[in-house]
Coordinates of N, CA and C in Angstrom, one line a residue:
M874 N 5.4 -26.1 35.6 CA 4.0 -26.1 35.7 C 3.5 -27.6 36.1
K875 N 4.1 -28.6 35.3 CA 3.8 -30.0 35.6 C 4.6 -30.4 36.8
R876 N 5.5 -30.0 37.2 CA 6.3 -30.3 38.5 C 5.5 -29.9 39.6
A877 N 5.1 -28.6 39.5 CA 3.9 -28.1 40.7 C 2.8 -29.0 40.8
A878 N 2.1 -29.2 39.7 CA 1.0 -30.1 39.8 C 1.2 -31.4 40.2
R879 N 2.2 -32.1 39.8 CA 2.7 -33.3 40.3 C 2.9 -33.3 41.9
A880 N 3.6 -32.2 42.2 CA 3.9 -32.0 43.8 C 2.6 -32.0 44.5
A881 N 1.5 -31.2 44.0 CA 0.3 -30.9 44.9 C -0.4 -32.1 44.8
A882 N -0.7 -32.8 43.8 CA -1.5 -34.1 43.6 C -0.9 -35.2 44.5
L883 N 0.5 -35.3 44.4 CA 1.1 -36.3 45.2 C 0.9 -36.0 47.0
D884 N 1.0 -34.7 47.0 CA 0.7 -34.3 48.4 C -0.8 -34.5 48.9
A885 N -1.8 -34.3 48.0 CA -3.0 -34.6 48.3 C -3.4 -36.0 48.5
R886 N -2.7 -36.9 47.5 CA -3.0 -38.2 47.7 C -2.4 -38.9 48.9
R887 N -1.2 -38.4 49.1 CA -0.5 -38.8 50.4 C -1.2 -38.3 51.6
A888 N -2.1 -37.3 51.5 CA -2.8 -36.9 52.9 C -3.9 -37.9 53.1
L889 N -4.5 -38.7 52.1 CA -5.5 -39.5 52.3 C -5.3 -40.4 53.4
S890 N -6.2 -40.6 54.4 CA -6.0 -41.7 55.5 C -6.0 -43.1 54.8
A891 N -5.5 -44.1 55.5 CA -5.5 -45.6 54.9 C -6.8 -45.9 54.8
R892 N -7.7 -45.6 55.7 CA -9.1 -46.0 55.3 C -9.8 -45.3 54.2
D893 N -9.6 -44.0 54.0 CA -10.2 -43.2 52.9 C -9.6 -43.9 51.5
R894 N -8.3 -44.1 51.6 CA -7.7 -44.8 50.4 C -8.3 -46.2 50.1
Y895 N -8.5 -47.0 51.1 CA -9.1 -48.4 50.8 C -10.4 -48.2 50.2
S896 N -11.2 -47.3 50.9 CA -12.6 -47.2 50.6 C -12.7 -46.5 49.1
A897 N -11.9 -45.5 48.7 CA -11.9 -45.1 47.5 C -11.6 -45.9 46.4
S898 N -10.3 -46.7 46.8 CA -9.8 -47.8 45.8 C -10.9 -48.8 45.6
A899 N -11.7 -49.3 46.6 CA -12.6 -50.3 46.2 C -13.8 -49.5 45.3
S900 N -14.0 -48.5 45.6 CA -15.1 -47.8 44.6 C -14.7 -47.5 43.2
I901 N -13.3 -46.9 43.2 CA -12.7 -47.2 41.7 C -12.8 -48.5 40.9
C902 N -12.2 -49.4 42.0 CA -12.2 -50.8 41.1 C -13.6 -51.5 40.7
E903 N -14.6 -51.0 41.4 CA -15.9 -51.5 41.3 C -16.3 -50.8 39.8
R904 N -16.1 -49.6 39.8 CA -16.5 -48.8 38.6 C -15.9 -49.2 37.4
I905 N -14.6 -49.7 37.6 CA -13.9 -50.3 36.3 C -14.2 -51.6 36.0
V906 N -14.4 -52.7 37.0 CA -14.8 -53.8 36.5 C -16.4 -53.9 36.1
R907 N -17.1 -53.0 36.3 CA -18.6 -52.8 35.8 C -18.6 -52.1 34.3
S908 N -17.5 -51.6 34.0 CA -17.4 -50.8 32.8 C -17.5 -51.9 31.6
H909 N -18.1 -51.2 30.5 CA -18.0 -52.1 29.2 C -16.6 -52.4 28.7
E910 N -15.6 -51.5 28.9 CA -14.4 -51.7 28.6 C -13.7 -53.0 29.1
F911 N -14.0 -53.0 30.4 CA -13.5 -54.1 31.2 C -14.1 -55.4 30.8
R912 N -15.5 -55.3 30.9 CA -16.3 -56.6 30.6 C -15.8 -57.3 29.1
S913 N -15.6 -56.4 28.1 CA -15.4 -56.9 26.8 C -13.9 -57.2 26.6
C914 N -13.0 -56.6 27.4 CA -11.4 -57.1 27.2 C -11.2 -58.4 27.3
K915 N -10.1 -58.9 26.8 CA -9.6 -60.2 27.0 C -8.3 -60.1 27.6
L916 N -7.5 -59.1 27.2 CA -6.1 -58.9 27.6 C -6.1 -57.5 28.2
L917 N -5.8 -57.7 29.5 CA -5.9 -56.5 30.3 C -4.4 -56.2 31.0
G918 N -4.1 -54.9 30.8 CA -2.7 -54.5 31.4 C -3.2 -53.6 32.6
A919 N -2.6 -54.1 33.7 CA -2.7 -53.2 35.1 C -1.5 -53.1 35.8
Y920 N -1.3 -51.8 36.3 CA -0.1 -51.8 37.1 C -0.3 -52.3 38.7
L921 N 0.8 -52.8 39.0 CA 0.8 -53.3 40.6 C 1.1 -52.2 41.6
P922 N 0.2 -52.0 42.4 CA 0.0 -50.6 43.2 C 1.1 -50.7 44.2
M923 N 1.6 -49.5 44.3 CA 2.5 -49.0 45.3 C 2.1 -47.9 46.4
R924 N 2.8 -47.9 47.4 CA 2.3 -47.1 48.6 C 1.0 -46.4 48.6
D925 N 0.9 -45.2 48.0 CA -0.5 -44.4 48.1 C -1.2 -44.5 46.8
E926 N -1.0 -45.3 46.0 CA -1.7 -45.3 44.4 C -3.0 -46.1 44.9
V927 N -3.9 -45.8 43.8 CA -5.3 -46.3 43.9 C -4.7 -48.2 43.8
D928 N -5.3 -49.0 44.6 CA -4.9 -50.3 44.9 C -5.9 -51.1 43.7
T929 N -5.1 -51.5 42.7 CA -6.0 -52.3 41.6 C -6.0 -53.8 41.8
T930 N -5.7 -54.2 43.0 CA -5.6 -55.8 43.3 C -7.0 -56.2 43.0
A931 N -8.1 -55.7 43.2 CA -9.3 -56.1 43.0 C -9.8 -56.2 41.5
I932 N -9.2 -55.3 40.8 CA -9.4 -55.5 39.1 C -8.6 -56.6 38.7
I933 N -7.4 -56.8 39.2 CA -6.7 -58.0 38.7 C -7.3 -59.2 39.2
E934 N -7.9 -59.3 40.4 CA -8.4 -60.6 40.8 C -9.6 -60.9 40.1
R935 N -10.5 -59.9 39.7 CA -11.8 -60.1 39.1 C -11.3 -60.4 37.6
A936 N -10.3 -59.9 37.0 CA -10.0 -60.4 35.8 C -9.6 -61.7 35.6
W937 N -8.9 -62.2 36.6 CA -8.6 -63.7 36.6 C -9.7 -64.5 36.7
S938 N -10.6 -64.1 37.7 CA -11.8 -65.0 37.9 C -12.8 -64.9 36.6
A939 N -12.5 -63.9 35.7 CA -13.4 -63.9 34.4 C -12.7 -64.5 33.4
Q940 N -11.6 -65.1 33.6 CA -10.7 -65.9 32.6 C -10.1 -64.8 31.6
K941 N -9.7 -63.5 32.1 CA -9.0 -62.6 31.4 C -7.3 -62.8 31.5
R942 N -6.7 -62.6 30.7 CA -5.2 -62.8 30.9 C -4.9 -61.2 31.4
V943 N -4.1 -61.1 32.4 CA -3.4 -60.1 33.0 C -2.1 -59.7 32.8
F944 N -1.6 -58.6 32.5 CA -0.2 -58.0 32.2 C 0.1 -57.0 32.9
A945 N 1.3 -56.9 33.6 CA 1.8 -56.0 34.4 C 3.0 -55.4 33.6
P946 N 3.2 -54.0 33.8 CA 4.2 -53.3 33.3 C 5.8 -53.9 33.9
V947 N 6.7 -54.1 33.0 CA 7.9 -54.1 33.5 C 8.8 -53.1 32.7
T948 N 9.9 -52.7 33.3 CA 10.9 -51.7 32.7 C 12.1 -52.2 32.5
D949 N 12.7 -52.1 31.4 CA 14.4 -52.3 31.3 C 15.3 -51.3 31.7
T950 N 16.5 -51.5 31.6 CA 17.5 -50.6 32.0 C 17.7 -49.3 31.1
H951 N 17.0 -49.7 29.7 CA 17.1 -48.7 28.6 C 16.1 -47.8 28.7
G952 N 15.0 -47.7 29.6 CA 13.8 -47.0 29.8 C 12.7 -47.4 28.8
V953 N 12.7 -48.7 28.3 CA 11.5 -49.3 27.8 C 10.8 -50.0 28.6
M954 N 9.2 -49.8 28.5 CA 8.4 -50.6 29.3 C 7.6 -51.6 28.5
N955 N 7.6 -52.8 28.9 CA 6.7 -53.8 28.2 C 5.8 -54.4 29.3
F956 N 4.9 -55.3 28.8 CA 3.9 -55.8 29.6 C 4.2 -57.3 29.7
C957 N 4.3 -57.8 31.0 CA 4.6 -59.3 31.4 C 3.4 -59.9 31.9
E958 N 2.8 -61.2 31.5 CA 1.8 -62.0 32.0 C 1.8 -62.1 33.6
I959 N 0.9 -61.8 34.4 CA 0.8 -62.4 35.8 C -0.3 -63.3 35.8
E960 N 0.0 -64.3 36.9 CA -0.9 -65.2 37.1 C -1.1 -65.1 38.7
P961 N -2.0 -65.8 39.5 CA -2.0 -65.8 40.8 C -0.9 -66.2 41.5
D962 N -0.2 -67.1 41.1 CA 1.1 -67.6 41.5 C 2.4 -67.2 40.9
T963 N 2.5 -66.0 40.3 CA 3.6 -65.1 39.8 C 4.3 -64.6 40.8
V964 N 5.5 -64.7 40.9 CA 6.6 -64.1 41.8 C 6.9 -62.6 41.3
V965 N 6.4 -61.7 42.3 CA 6.8 -60.5 41.8 C 8.1 -60.1 42.8
T966 N 8.9 -59.0 42.3 CA 9.9 -58.4 42.8 C 9.9 -57.0 42.8
R967 N 10.8 -56.1 43.6 CA 10.9 -54.7 43.3 C 12.0 -54.4 42.3
N968 N 11.7 -53.6 41.3 CA 12.7 -53.2 40.5 C 13.6 -52.0 40.9
R969 N 14.3 -51.3 39.9 CA 15.2 -50.5 40.8 C 14.7 -49.1 41.1
F970 N 13.4 -48.9 40.8 CA 12.6 -47.8 41.3 C 11.8 -48.1 42.5
G971 N 11.9 -49.5 42.8 CA 10.9 -50.0 44.1 C 9.7 -50.4 43.7
L972 N 9.2 -50.5 42.4 CA 7.9 -50.8 41.9 C 8.0 -52.4 41.8
W973 N 6.8 -52.8 42.1 CA 6.6 -54.5 41.8 C 6.4 -54.7 40.4
E974 N 7.0 -55.7 40.0 CA 7.0 -56.4 38.7 C 7.2 -57.8 38.8
P975 N 6.5 -58.5 37.8 CA 6.6 -60.0 37.9 C 8.2 -60.2 37.4
A976 N 8.5 -61.3 38.2 CA 10.2 -61.8 37.9 C 10.2 -62.4 36.5
S977 N 9.2 -63.0 36.1 CA 9.3 -63.7 34.7 C 7.8 -63.9 34.3
G978 N 7.8 -64.3 32.9 CA 6.6 -64.4 32.4 C 6.5 -64.0 31.0
I979 N 5.3 -64.3 30.2 CA 5.2 -64.0 28.7 C 5.2 -62.4 28.6
I980 N 5.9 -62.0 27.6 CA 6.0 -60.4 27.4 C 4.9 -60.4 26.1
I981 N 4.1 -59.4 26.1 CA 3.1 -59.1 25.0 C 3.4 -57.7 24.5
D982 N 3.1 -57.4 23.2 CA 3.1 -56.0 22.8 C 2.1 -55.2 23.2
A983 N 2.4 -54.1 23.7 CA 1.5 -53.2 24.4 C 0.2 -52.8 23.1
R984 N 0.5 -53.1 22.0 CA -0.6 -52.7 21.0 C -1.6 -53.8 21.0
D985 N -1.4 -55.1 21.6 CA -2.1 -56.3 21.7 C -3.1 -56.3 22.9
L986 N -2.8 -55.3 24.0 CA -3.8 -55.1 25.0 C -5.0 -54.7 24.5
D987 N -6.1 -54.8 25.4 CA -7.4 -54.1 24.9 C -7.5 -53.0 25.8
V988 N -7.2 -53.2 27.1 CA -7.5 -51.9 28.2 C -6.3 -52.1 29.1
V989 N -5.8 -50.9 29.3 CA -4.6 -50.7 30.3 C -5.0 -49.8 31.5
I990 N -5.0 -50.4 32.6 CA -5.4 -49.5 34.0 C -4.1 -48.8 34.1
T991 N -4.2 -47.6 34.2 CA -2.9 -46.5 34.1 C -2.9 -45.8 35.2
P992 N -1.5 -45.9 36.2 CA -1.5 -45.1 37.5 C -1.5 -43.6 36.7
V993 N -1.9 -42.8 37.9 CA -1.9 -41.3 37.7 C -1.4 -40.6 38.8
V994 N -0.8 -39.6 38.4 CA -0.4 -38.7 39.7 C -1.4 -37.5 39.6
A995 N -1.6 -36.8 38.6 CA -2.5 -35.9 38.3 C -3.2 -36.0 37.1
F996 N -4.5 -35.3 37.0 CA -5.3 -35.4 35.8 C -6.3 -34.2 35.8
D997 N -6.6 -34.0 34.3 CA -7.6 -33.0 34.1 C -8.8 -33.2 33.5
E998 N -9.7 -32.5 33.4 CA -10.9 -32.6 32.9 C -10.8 -33.2 31.3
D999 N -9.8 -32.9 30.8 CA -9.5 -33.5 29.3 C -8.7 -34.6 29.1
K1000 N -8.8 -35.4 30.3 CA -8.1 -36.7 30.5 C -6.5 -36.7 30.1
H1001 N -5.8 -35.3 30.2 CA -4.4 -35.4 30.3 C -3.8 -36.0 31.7
R1002 N -2.6 -36.8 31.5 CA -2.2 -37.4 32.8 C -1.0 -36.6 33.1
I1003 N -0.6 -36.6 34.3 CA 0.8 -36.6 34.7 C 1.1 -37.6 35.5
G1004 N 2.2 -38.4 35.1 CA 2.7 -39.4 35.8 C 3.9 -39.1 36.9
M1005 N 4.7 -40.1 37.2 CA 6.1 -39.8 38.1 C 7.0 -39.0 37.4
G1006 N 7.2 -38.9 36.1 CA 7.8 -38.0 35.3 C 8.9 -38.7 34.6
G1007 N 9.0 -40.2 34.5 CA 9.6 -41.1 33.7 C 9.4 -41.1 32.3
G1008 N 8.4 -40.7 31.8 CA 7.7 -40.9 30.4 C 7.7 -42.4 30.0
Y1009 N 7.6 -43.4 31.0 CA 7.5 -44.7 30.4 C 6.1 -45.1 29.6
Y1010 N 5.2 -44.7 30.3 CA 3.8 -44.8 29.5 C 3.8 -44.1 28.3
D1011 N 4.1 -42.8 28.2 CA 4.0 -42.0 27.1 C 5.0 -42.8 25.8
R1012 N 6.0 -43.2 26.1 CA 6.9 -43.9 25.2 C 6.2 -45.3 24.8
C1013 N 5.8 -45.9 25.7 CA 5.2 -47.2 25.4 C 4.1 -47.2 24.5
F1014 N 3.1 -46.2 24.7 CA 2.0 -46.0 23.9 C 2.1 -44.9 23.2
H1015 N 3.2 -44.4 22.5 CA 3.4 -43.4 21.5 C 2.4 -43.6 20.3
F1016 N 2.0 -44.8 19.8 CA 1.4 -45.0 18.8 C -0.1 -44.5 18.9
L1017 N -0.3 -44.1 20.2 CA -1.8 -43.6 20.3 C -1.7 -42.2 20.4
R1018 N -1.0 -41.6 20.2 CA -0.7 -39.9 20.4 C -1.6 -39.2 19.4
N1019 N -1.6 -39.7 17.9 CA -2.2 -39.0 17.1 C -3.6 -39.5 16.4
R1020 N -4.0 -40.7 17.5 CA -5.3 -41.1 16.8 C -6.5 -40.2 17.0
H1021 N -7.4 -40.3 16.1 CA -8.5 -39.5 16.2 C -9.8 -40.4 16.8
K1022 N -9.5 -41.9 16.6 CA -10.5 -42.6 17.1 C -9.7 -43.8 17.9
W1023 N -10.5 -44.1 19.0 CA -9.9 -45.0 19.8 C -10.2 -46.5 19.7
R1024 N -9.2 -47.2 19.3 CA -9.4 -48.5 19.2 C -8.8 -49.4 20.3
K1025 N -7.7 -49.7 20.6 CA -7.1 -50.3 21.5 C -5.5 -50.2 21.5
P1026 N -4.8 -50.1 22.6 CA -5.5 -50.4 23.9 C -6.2 -49.2 24.6
K1027 N -7.1 -49.3 25.3 CA -8.0 -48.2 25.9 C -7.2 -47.8 27.2
L1028 N -6.6 -46.8 27.6 CA -5.8 -46.4 28.8 C -6.9 -45.9 29.8
I1029 N -7.0 -46.4 30.6 CA -8.0 -46.0 31.6 C -7.3 -45.6 33.0
G1030 N -7.3 -44.4 33.5 CA -6.6 -43.7 34.5 C -7.4 -44.2 35.7
A1031 N -6.7 -44.6 36.7 CA -7.3 -45.1 38.2 C -6.6 -43.9 39.1
A1032 N -7.6 -43.0 39.5 CA -7.1 -41.9 40.4 C -8.2 -41.6 41.4
F1033 N -7.5 -41.0 42.6 CA -8.6 -40.3 43.5 C -9.0 -39.2 43.1
S1034 N -10.1 -38.6 43.4 CA -10.6 -37.3 42.9 C -9.9 -36.1 43.4
C1035 N -9.1 -36.4 44.5 CA -8.2 -35.2 44.9 C -6.9 -35.0 43.9
Q1036 N -6.7 -35.7 43.2 CA -5.5 -35.7 42.3 C -5.9 -35.0 40.9
E1037 N -7.4 -34.5 40.9 CA -7.7 -33.6 39.7 C -7.1 -32.3 40.0
T1038 N -6.6 -31.7 38.7 CA -5.9 -30.4 38.7 C -6.7 -29.6 37.5
T1039 N -6.1 -28.6 37.6 CA -6.7 -27.5 36.3 C -6.1 -28.0 35.2
A1040 N -6.3 -27.4 34.1 CA -5.6 -27.9 32.7 C -4.2 -28.0 32.7
I1041 N -3.9 -29.3 32.2 CA -2.5 -29.6 32.1 C -2.1 -29.5 30.6
R1042 N -1.0 -28.5 30.5 CA -0.5 -28.3 29.4 C 0.2 -29.6 28.7
S1043 N -0.4 -30.0 27.6 CA -0.1 -31.4 26.8 C 1.3 -31.0 26.1
D1044 N 2.2 -31.8 26.1 CA 3.6 -31.8 25.5 C 3.3 -32.6 24.1
S1045 N 4.1 -32.6 23.2 CA 4.0 -33.2 22.0 C 4.1 -34.8 22.2
W1046 N 4.8 -35.3 23.2 CA 5.1 -36.5 23.4 C 4.0 -37.3 24.5
D1047 N 3.2 -36.6 25.2 CA 2.0 -36.9 26.0 C 1.1 -37.6 25.3
V1048 N 0.6 -38.8 26.0 CA -0.5 -39.7 25.5 C -1.7 -39.4 26.5
T1049 N -2.9 -39.1 25.9 CA -4.1 -38.8 26.5 C -4.8 -40.0 26.9
L1050 N -5.1 -40.0 28.1 CA -6.0 -41.2 28.4 C -7.6 -41.3 27.8
Y1051 N -7.8 -42.7 27.9 CA -9.2 -42.9 27.1 C -10.1 -42.3 28.1
S1052 N -10.0 -42.6 29.5 CA -11.0 -42.3 30.5 C -10.2 -42.2 31.8
V1053 N -10.7 -41.5 32.8 CA -10.1 -41.6 34.2 C -11.4 -41.8 35.1
V1054 N -11.1 -42.9 35.8 CA -12.0 -43.3 36.9 C -11.6 -42.9 38.3
T1055 N -12.4 -42.2 39.1 CA -12.2 -41.8 40.4 C -13.5 -42.4 41.3
E1056 N -13.3 -42.3 42.6 CA -14.5 -42.7 43.6 C -15.6 -42.1 43.4
T1057 N -15.6 -40.7 42.8 CA -17.0 -39.8 42.8 C -17.5 -39.8 41.3
D1058 N -17.0 -40.8 40.5 CA -17.7 -40.6 39.2 C -19.2 -41.1 39.3

C-alpha cells in the first residue's frame, strides 16, 4: 500500500513543470517563514533540496538573515541520521544516495532542534508521511512517536498539494508530522 502511494506521489511530483515547481516552492517557503513556529525557533533543521522536491533554499536563507542557526541532515553508513550546522559558506557534497550534505560542521542532537522542515513523498490529512523508504526520519525522531503534546522539535512537512493521498496506514515506527505546508494552504 505504501509502495503504491509512494510511486503515485513521486509520479505526480515529477510531472510538475519546472515553472510550477518553482512557483509552488516559493509559496510553500513563504507560508513556512511566516508561521509562528518558524518565527519563534532558534535552531532550525532543514533538508537540502534534490531534484523535484520542494526547494527549501528560501527558508534556509531567511533563517540565516534572521540570525537562526540552521542544521541539515547527514547520514552515516549505519543508517543513523544526525543534523550538522550549515552556514552560507559551508561546503556541501553528495552522499552515497546522491543527497546534498554539509561536508563538515557542528553536529546537534535532534532533540535540541526547535523546528525541522521535513521532506515528504506522500502525506494524508492526518499528517502521516511517506518518505523515500529508508526510515531515517522515523529512526531519528523516534522519541516523538508516543507524545500526546508537541514540544520540540516540530516536524513541518514541505510538500506539493499533488502529493496528498488517501489515508496512510501508520506503522508502529512511523512518526507523524506536526503539520504539512503546501502551496494551497
